[in-house]
Short mmCIF file of C-alpha atoms in Angstrom, two decimals:
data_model
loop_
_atom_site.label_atom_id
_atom_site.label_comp_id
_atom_site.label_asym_id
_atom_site.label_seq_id
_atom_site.Cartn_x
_atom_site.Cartn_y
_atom_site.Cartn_z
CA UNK A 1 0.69 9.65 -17.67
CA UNK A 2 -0.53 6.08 -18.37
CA UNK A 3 -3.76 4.77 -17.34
CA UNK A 4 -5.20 1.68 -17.48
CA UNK A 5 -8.67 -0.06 -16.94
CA UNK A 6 -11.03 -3.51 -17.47
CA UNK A 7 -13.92 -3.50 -19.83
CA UNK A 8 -16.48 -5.35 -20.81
CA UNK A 9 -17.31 -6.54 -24.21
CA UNK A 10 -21.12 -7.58 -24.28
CA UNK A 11 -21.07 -10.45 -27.08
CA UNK A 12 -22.03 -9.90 -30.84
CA UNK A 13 -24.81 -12.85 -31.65
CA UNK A 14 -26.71 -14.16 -28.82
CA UNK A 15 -28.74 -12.01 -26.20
CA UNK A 16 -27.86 -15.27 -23.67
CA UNK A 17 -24.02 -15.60 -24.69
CA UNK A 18 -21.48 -14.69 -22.73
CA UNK A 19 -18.95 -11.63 -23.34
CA UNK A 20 -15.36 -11.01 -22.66
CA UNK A 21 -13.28 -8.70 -20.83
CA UNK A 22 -10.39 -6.61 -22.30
CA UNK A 23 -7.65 -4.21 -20.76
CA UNK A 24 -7.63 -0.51 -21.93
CA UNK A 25 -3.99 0.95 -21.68
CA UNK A 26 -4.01 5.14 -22.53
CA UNK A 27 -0.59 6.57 -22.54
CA UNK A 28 0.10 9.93 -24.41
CA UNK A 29 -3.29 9.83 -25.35
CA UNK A 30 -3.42 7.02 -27.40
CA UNK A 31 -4.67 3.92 -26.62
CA UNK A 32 -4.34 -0.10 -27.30
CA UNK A 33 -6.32 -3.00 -25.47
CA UNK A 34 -5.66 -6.30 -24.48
CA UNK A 35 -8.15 -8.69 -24.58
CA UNK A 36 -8.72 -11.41 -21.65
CA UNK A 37 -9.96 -14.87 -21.83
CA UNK A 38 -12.12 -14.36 -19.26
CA UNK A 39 -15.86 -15.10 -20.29
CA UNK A 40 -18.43 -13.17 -18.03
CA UNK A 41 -22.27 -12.35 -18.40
CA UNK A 42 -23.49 -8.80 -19.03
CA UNK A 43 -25.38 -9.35 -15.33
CA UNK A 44 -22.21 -9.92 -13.89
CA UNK A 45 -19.65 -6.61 -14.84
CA UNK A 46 -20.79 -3.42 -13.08
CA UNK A 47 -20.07 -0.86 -15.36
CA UNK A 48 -19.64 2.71 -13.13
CA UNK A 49 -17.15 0.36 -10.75
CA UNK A 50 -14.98 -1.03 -13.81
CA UNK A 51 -15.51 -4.89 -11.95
CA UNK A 52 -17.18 -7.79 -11.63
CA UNK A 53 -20.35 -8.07 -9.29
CA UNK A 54 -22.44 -11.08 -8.08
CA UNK A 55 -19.80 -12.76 -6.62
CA UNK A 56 -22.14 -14.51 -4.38
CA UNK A 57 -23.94 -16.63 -6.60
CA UNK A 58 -23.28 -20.14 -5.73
CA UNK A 59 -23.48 -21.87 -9.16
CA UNK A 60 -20.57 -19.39 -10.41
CA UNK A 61 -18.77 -17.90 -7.29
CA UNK A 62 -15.52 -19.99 -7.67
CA UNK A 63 -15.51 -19.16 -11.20
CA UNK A 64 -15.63 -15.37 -10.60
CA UNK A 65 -13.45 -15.65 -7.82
CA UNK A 66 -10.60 -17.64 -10.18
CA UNK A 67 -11.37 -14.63 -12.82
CA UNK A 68 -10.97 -11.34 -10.23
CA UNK A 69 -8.01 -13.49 -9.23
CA UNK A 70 -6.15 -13.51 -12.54
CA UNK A 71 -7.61 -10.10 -13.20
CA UNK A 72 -5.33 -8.47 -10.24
CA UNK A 73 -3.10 -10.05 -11.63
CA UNK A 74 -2.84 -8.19 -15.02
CA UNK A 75 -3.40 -5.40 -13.14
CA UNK A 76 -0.68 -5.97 -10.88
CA UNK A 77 1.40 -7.53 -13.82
CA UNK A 78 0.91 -3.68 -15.93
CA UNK A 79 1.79 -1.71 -12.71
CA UNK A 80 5.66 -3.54 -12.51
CA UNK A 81 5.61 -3.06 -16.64
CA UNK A 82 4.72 0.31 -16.47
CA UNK A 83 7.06 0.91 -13.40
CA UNK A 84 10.20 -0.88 -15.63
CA UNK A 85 9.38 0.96 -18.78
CA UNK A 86 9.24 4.46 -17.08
CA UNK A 87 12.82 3.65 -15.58
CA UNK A 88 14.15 2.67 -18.90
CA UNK A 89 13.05 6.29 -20.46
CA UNK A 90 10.45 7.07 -22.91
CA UNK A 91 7.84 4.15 -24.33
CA UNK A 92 4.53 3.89 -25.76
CA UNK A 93 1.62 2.57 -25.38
CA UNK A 94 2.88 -0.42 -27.81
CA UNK A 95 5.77 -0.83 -25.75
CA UNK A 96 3.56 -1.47 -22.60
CA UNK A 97 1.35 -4.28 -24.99
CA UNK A 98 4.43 -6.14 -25.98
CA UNK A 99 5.56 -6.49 -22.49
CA UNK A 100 2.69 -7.59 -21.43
CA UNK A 101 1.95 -10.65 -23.96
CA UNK A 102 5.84 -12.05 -23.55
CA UNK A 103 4.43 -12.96 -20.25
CA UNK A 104 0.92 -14.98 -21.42
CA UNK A 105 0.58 -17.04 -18.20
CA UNK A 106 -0.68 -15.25 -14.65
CA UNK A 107 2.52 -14.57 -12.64
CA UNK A 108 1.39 -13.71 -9.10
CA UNK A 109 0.46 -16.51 -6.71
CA UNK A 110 -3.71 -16.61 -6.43
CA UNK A 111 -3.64 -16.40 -10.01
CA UNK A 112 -1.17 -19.50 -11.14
CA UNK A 113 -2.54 -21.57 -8.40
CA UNK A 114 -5.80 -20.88 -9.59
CA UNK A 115 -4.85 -22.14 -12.96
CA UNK A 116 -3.10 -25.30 -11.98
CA UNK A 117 -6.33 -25.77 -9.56
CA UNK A 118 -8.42 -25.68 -12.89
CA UNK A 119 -6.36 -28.32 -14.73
CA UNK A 120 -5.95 -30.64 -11.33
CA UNK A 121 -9.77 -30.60 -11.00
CA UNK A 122 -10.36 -31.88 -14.58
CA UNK A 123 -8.20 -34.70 -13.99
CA UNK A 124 -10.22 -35.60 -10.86
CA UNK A 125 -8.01 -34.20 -7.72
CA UNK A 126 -9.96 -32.48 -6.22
CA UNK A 127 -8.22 -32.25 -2.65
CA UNK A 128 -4.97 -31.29 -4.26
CA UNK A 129 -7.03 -28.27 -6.08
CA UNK A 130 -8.57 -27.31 -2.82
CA UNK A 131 -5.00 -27.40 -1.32
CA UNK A 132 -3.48 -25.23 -3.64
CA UNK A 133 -6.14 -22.52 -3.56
CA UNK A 134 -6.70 -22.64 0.07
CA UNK A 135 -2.60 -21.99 0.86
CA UNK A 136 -2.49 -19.04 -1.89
CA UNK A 137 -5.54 -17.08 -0.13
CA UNK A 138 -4.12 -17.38 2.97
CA UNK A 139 -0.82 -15.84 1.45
CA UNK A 140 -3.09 -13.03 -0.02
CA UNK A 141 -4.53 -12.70 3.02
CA UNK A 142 -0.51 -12.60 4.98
CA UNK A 143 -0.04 -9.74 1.87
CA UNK A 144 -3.02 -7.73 2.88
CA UNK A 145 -5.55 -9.08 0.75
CA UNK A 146 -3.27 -8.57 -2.20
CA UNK A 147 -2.08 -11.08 -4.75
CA UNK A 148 1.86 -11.45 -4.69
CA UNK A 149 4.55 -12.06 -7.67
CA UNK A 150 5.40 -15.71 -7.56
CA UNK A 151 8.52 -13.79 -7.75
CA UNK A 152 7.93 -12.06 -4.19
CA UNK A 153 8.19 -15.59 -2.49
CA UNK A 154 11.58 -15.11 -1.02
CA UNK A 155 12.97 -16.65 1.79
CA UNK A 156 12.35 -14.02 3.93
CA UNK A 157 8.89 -13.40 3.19
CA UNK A 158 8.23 -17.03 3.92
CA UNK A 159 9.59 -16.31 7.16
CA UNK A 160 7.66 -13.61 7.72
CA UNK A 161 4.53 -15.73 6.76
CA UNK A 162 5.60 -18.06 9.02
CA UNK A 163 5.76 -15.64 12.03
CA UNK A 164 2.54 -14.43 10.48
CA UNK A 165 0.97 -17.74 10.42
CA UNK A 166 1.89 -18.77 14.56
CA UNK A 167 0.82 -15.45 15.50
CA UNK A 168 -2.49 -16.70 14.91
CA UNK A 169 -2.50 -19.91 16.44
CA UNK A 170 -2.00 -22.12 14.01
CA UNK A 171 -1.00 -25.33 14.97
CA UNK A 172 2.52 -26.42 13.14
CA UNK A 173 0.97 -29.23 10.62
CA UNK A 174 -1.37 -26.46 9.42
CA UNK A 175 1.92 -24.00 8.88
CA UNK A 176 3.67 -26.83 6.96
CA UNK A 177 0.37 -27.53 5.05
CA UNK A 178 0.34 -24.26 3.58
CA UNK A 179 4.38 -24.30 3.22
CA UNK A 180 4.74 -27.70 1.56
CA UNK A 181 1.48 -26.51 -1.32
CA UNK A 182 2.97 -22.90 -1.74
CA UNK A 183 6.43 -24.77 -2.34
CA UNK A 184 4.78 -26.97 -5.24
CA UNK A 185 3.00 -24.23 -6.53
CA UNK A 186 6.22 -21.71 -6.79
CA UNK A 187 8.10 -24.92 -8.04
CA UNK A 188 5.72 -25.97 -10.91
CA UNK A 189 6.16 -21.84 -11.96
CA UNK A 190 9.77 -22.64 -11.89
CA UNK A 191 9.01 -25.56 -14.19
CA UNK A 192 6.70 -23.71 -16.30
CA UNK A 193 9.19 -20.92 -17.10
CA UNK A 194 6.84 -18.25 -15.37
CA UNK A 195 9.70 -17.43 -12.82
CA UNK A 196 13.13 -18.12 -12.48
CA UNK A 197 14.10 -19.83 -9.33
CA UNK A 198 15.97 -18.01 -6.70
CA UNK A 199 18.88 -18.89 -5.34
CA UNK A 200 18.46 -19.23 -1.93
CA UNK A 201 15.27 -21.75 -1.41
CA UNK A 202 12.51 -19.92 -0.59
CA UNK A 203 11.48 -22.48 1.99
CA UNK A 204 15.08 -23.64 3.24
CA UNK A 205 14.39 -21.90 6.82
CA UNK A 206 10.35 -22.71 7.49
CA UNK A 207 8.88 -25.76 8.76
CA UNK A 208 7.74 -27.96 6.08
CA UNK A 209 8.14 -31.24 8.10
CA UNK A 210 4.60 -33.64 8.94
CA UNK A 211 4.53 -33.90 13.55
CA UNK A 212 3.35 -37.25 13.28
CA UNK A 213 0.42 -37.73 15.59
CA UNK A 214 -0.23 -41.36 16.95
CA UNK A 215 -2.10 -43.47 14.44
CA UNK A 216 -3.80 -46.18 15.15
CA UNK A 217 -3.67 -49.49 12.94
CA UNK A 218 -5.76 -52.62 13.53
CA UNK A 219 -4.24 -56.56 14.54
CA UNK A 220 -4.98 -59.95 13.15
CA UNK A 221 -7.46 -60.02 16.25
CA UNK A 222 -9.16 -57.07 16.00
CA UNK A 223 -9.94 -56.87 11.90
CA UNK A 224 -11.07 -60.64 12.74
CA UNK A 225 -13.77 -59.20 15.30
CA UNK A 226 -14.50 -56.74 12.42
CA UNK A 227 -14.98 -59.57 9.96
CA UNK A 228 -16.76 -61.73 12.31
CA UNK A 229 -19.80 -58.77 12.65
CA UNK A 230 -20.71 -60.02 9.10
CA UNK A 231 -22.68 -62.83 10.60
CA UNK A 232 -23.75 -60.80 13.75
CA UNK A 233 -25.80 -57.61 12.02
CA UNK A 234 -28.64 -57.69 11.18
CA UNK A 235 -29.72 -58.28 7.53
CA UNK A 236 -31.90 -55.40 7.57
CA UNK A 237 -29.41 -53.23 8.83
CA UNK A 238 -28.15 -52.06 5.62
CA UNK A 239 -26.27 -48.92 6.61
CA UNK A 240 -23.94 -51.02 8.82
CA UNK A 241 -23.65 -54.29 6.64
CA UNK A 242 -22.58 -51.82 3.71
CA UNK A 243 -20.23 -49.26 5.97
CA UNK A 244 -18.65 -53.43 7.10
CA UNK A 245 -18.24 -54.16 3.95
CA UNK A 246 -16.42 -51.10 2.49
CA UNK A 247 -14.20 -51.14 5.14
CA UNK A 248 -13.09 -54.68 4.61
CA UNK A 249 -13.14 -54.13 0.67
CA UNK A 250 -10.40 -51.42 1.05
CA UNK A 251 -8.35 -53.73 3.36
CA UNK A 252 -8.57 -55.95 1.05
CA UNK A 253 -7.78 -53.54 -2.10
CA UNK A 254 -4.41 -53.01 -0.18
CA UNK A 255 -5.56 -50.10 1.92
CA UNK A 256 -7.48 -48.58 -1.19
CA UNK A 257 -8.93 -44.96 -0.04
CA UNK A 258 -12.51 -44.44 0.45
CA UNK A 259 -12.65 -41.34 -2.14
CA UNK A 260 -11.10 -44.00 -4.66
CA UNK A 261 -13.82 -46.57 -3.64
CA UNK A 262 -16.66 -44.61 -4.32
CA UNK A 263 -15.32 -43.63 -7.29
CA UNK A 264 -14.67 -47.22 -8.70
CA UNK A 265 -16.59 -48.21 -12.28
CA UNK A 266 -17.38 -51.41 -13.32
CA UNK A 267 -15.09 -50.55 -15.92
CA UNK A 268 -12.38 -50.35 -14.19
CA UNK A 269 -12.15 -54.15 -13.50
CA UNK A 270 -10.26 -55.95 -16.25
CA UNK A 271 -8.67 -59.38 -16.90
CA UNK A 272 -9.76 -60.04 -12.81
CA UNK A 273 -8.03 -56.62 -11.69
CA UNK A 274 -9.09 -53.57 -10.89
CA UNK A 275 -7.26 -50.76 -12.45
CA UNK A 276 -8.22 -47.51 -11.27
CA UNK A 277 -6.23 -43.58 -10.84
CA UNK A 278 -5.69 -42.53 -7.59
CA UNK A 279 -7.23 -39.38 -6.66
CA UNK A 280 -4.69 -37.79 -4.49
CA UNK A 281 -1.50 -38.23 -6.71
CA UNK A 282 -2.65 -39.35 -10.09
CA UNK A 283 -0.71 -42.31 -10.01
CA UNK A 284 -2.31 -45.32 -11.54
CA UNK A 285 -3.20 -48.68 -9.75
CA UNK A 286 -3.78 -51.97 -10.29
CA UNK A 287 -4.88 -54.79 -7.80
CA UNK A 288 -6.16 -58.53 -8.29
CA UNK A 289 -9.47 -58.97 -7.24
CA UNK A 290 -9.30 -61.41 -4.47
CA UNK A 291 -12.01 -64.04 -3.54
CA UNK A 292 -12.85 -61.45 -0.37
CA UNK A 293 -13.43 -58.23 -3.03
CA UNK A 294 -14.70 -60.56 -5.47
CA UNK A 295 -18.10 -61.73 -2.87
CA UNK A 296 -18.03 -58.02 -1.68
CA UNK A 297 -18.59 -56.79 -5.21
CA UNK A 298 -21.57 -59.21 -5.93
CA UNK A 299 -23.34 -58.17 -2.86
CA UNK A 300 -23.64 -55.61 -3.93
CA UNK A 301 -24.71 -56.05 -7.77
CA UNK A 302 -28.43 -55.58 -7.43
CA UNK A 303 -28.21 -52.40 -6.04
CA UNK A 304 -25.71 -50.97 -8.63
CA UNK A 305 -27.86 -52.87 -11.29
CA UNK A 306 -28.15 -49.62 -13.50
CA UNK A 307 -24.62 -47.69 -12.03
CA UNK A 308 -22.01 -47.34 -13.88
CA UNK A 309 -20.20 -47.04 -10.08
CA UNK A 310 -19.31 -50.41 -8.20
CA UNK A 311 -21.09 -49.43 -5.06
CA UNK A 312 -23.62 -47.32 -4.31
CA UNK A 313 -22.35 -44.50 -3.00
CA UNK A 314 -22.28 -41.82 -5.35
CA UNK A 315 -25.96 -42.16 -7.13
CA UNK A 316 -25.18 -41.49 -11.14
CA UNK A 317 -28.26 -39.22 -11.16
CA UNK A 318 -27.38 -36.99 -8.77
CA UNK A 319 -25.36 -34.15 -10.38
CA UNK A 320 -22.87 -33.11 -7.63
CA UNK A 321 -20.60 -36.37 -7.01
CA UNK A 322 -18.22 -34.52 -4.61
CA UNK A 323 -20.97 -33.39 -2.07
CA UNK A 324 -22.30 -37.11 -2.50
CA UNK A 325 -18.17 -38.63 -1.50
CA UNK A 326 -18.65 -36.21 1.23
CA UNK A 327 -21.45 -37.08 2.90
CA UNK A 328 -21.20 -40.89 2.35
CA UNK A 329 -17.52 -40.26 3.55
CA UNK A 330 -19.60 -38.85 6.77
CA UNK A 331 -21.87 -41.47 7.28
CA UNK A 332 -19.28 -44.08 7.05
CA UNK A 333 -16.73 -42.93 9.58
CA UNK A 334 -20.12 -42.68 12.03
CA UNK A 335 -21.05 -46.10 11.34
CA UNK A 336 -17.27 -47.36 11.94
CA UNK A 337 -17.60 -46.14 15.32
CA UNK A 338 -20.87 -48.14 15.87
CA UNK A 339 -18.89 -51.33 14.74
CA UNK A 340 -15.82 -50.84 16.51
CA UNK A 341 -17.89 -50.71 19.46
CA UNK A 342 -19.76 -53.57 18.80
CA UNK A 343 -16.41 -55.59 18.29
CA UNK A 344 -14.88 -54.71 21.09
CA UNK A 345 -12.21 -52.57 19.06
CA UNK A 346 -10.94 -49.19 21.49
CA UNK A 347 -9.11 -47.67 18.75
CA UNK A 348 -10.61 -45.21 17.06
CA UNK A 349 -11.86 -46.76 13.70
CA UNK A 350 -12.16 -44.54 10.61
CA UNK A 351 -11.85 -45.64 7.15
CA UNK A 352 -7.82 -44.73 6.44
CA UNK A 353 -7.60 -47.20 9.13
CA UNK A 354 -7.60 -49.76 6.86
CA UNK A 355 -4.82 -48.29 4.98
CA UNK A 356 -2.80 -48.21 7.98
CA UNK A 357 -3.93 -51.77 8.66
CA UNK A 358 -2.96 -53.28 5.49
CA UNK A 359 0.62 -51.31 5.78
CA UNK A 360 1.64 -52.78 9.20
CA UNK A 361 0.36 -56.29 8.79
CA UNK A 362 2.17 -56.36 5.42
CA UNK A 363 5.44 -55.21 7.41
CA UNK A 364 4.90 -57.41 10.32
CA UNK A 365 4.52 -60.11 7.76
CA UNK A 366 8.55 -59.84 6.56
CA UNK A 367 7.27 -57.68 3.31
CA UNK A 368 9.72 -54.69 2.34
CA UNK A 369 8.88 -51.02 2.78
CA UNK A 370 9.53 -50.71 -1.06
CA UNK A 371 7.12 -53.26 -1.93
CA UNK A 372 4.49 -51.76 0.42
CA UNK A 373 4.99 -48.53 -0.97
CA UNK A 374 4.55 -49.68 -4.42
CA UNK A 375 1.02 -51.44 -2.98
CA UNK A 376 0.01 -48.30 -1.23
CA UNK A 377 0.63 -46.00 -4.33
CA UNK A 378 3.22 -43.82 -2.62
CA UNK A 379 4.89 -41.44 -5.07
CA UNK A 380 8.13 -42.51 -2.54
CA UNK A 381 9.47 -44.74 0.20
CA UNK A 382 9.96 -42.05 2.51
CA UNK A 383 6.29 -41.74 2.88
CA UNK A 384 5.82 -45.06 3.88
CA UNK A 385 8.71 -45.00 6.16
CA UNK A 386 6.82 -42.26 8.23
CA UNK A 387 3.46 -44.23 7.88
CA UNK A 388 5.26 -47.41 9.00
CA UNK A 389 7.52 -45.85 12.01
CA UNK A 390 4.54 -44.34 13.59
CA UNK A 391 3.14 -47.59 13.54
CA UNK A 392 5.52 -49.49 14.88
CA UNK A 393 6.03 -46.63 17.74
CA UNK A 394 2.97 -48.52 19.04
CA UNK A 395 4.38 -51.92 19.22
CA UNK A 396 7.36 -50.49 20.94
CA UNK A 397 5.39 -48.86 23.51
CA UNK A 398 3.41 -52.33 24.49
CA UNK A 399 6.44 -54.12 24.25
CA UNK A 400 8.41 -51.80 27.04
CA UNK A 401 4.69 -52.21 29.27
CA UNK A 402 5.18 -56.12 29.19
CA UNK A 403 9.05 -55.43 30.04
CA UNK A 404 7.84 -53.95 32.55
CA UNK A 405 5.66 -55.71 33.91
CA UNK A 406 8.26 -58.83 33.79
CA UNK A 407 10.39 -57.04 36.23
CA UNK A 408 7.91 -55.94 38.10
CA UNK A 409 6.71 -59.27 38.90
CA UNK A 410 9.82 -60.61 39.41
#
């Protein structure tokens, strides 16, 4: 009979400090425990229920949540140990240990991604973190609210996710969302030698493909209106002169993102370029500041006068810079629909237009898709080459109106 249980180990100096948790194995009524790196407070660790508790407080919920998670995971980790050994024959309680530290790292789904989450979020992507942890719950969830072996993605249990998945409603680009980040996660375990792959690809047989809806990009005409409003607003309109002037400074910055504007430091201009890190892939960037950026970014020097941040979006002294992106990233995408209107634009104007802007006029300017790749940061061609074809499906469908037209006037 083996048992096996968490515990909490309050700390040995400081009333305030926080403890550590440790796994006690009995088998044959001896016993060995493991300890965890997972650092708790005393408040937090109910002691009759063997778990944690306050899961609800906001300042450490995601922490606790990314510690249960690897937790079941041990758990789940000692129940296929235990399950091998007692196969095998007889074994002990040291026998069960050594098993269990050959395999250091968190094997089951919530818990890897949860880890790779940790490390992507110190090196500033966030949305890529988010990604990962939001397609792992809603595996968990698929698995009945239990964590799965990285091993357990097969590829028919991601077809069986799948099935689970449109049962629900969920529209296709949501099913490939989850696919595509539950395929990086299972393939950086591969990488890290937590899992072996399989032989059949997991997710040969699901949809991992993007449906491209229409996007919208802006002509020579209509980011010239835009432009133009610089003379028509108001000078004490400052919510709509700044929301222009962003807009214009990412055109300009080659279709830079707005998460990567409001990021930008005054330290990341050098020798008349900016060099910044993209916050989606990583990937480093560098663009010349142009006459354009170069007035935008002196507009706006008095008000950054003690920032270490280019513009002032995200206030230094402010302590939560994400909810700051956020809610400037809100404001501005309400304010482009005030200036679209007033320029007479119908599309609907957001700030990734501008991305999309600077990637078709580049095109329709001769430029190759390699070298507009290279400008937009793309980790690969093929990207672009989806960016650039749903573009273009625009221009195709004006052009066959005028054909049209032609005949019918004829």
């Amino acid at each position: 009979m083996t048992s096996f249980r968490f515990h909490f180990r309050p700390p040995t100096s400081e009333v305030a400090a926080s403890g550590t948790l440790f796994v006690r194995i009995i088998h044959n009524r001896k016993y060995r425990d493991i300890r965890r790196d997972y650092a708790i407070y005393a408040h937090e660790w109910n002691v009759a229920a063997g778990w944690l508790q306050g899961l609800g407080d906001p300042a450490r919920a995601e922490r606790l949540r990314e510690i249960e998670a690897a937790m079941r995971a041990d758990l789940l980790r000692l129940e296929g140990i235990i399950k091998q050994l007692s196969v095998a024959g007889e074994y002990t309680v040291g026998d069960i240990v050594t098993e269990f530290q050959k395999t250091g790292t968190a094997d089951t789904v919530l818990a890897f991604a949860c880890n790779v989450a940790r490390d992507l979020q110190a090196d500033g992507r966030v949305r890529t973190a988010r990604a990962y942890r939001s397609a792992s719950k809603s595996l968990v969830k698929f698995n009945g609210g239990r964590d799965m072996l990285l091993c357990e993605i097969t590829a028919g249990r991601m077809r069986e996710y799948e099935r689970w998945l449109l049962d629900r409603g969920l529209q296709m680009n949501t099913i490939s969302f989850y696919m595509r980040n539950l395929r990086a996660i299972y393939y950086r375990a591969v990488a890290a030698k937590v899992i072996t792959a399989n032989e059949i690809n997991p997710f040969e047989d699901v949809y991992t493909g993007v449906y491209e809806t229409r996007r919208r990009s802006l002509d020579r005409q209509d980011i010239n209106a835009l432009a133009s409003l610089e003379k028509k607003i108001p000078a004490n309109n400052s919510r709509l002169r700044s929301a222009l002037l962003y807009f214009l400074f990412a055109y300009h910055a080659r279709g830079m993102s707005f998460i990567d504007l409001a990021y930008l430091k005054k330290s990341d201009i050098k020798n008349g370029s900016i060099i910044y890190k993209r916050k989606k892939t990583g990937f480093y960037i560098e663009v010349k500041v142009t006459k354009p950026m170069k007035r935008i970014i002196d507009g706006f020097k008095s008000a950054t006068k003690y920032s270490p941040f280019i513009f002032p979006i995200i206030d230094p002294q402010m302590s939560d810079y994400r909810i700051q992106y956020e809610s400037a990233l809100n404001r501005q995408n309400k304010a482009l629909k005030e200036l679209a209107a007033m320029a007479g634009i119908e599309k609907n104007l957001s700030t990734h237009v501008a991305r999309h802007t600077w990637a078709t006029l580049a095109k329709r300017m001769g430029y190759n898709v390699s070298l507009i790749s290279e400008g937009l940061g793309h980790r690969d061609t093929k990207v672009t080459s989806i960016y650039l074809a749903s573009f273009e499906r625009s221009a195709l469908d004006e052009l066959s109106v005028r054909m049209s037209r032609a005949v019918g006037a004829a």
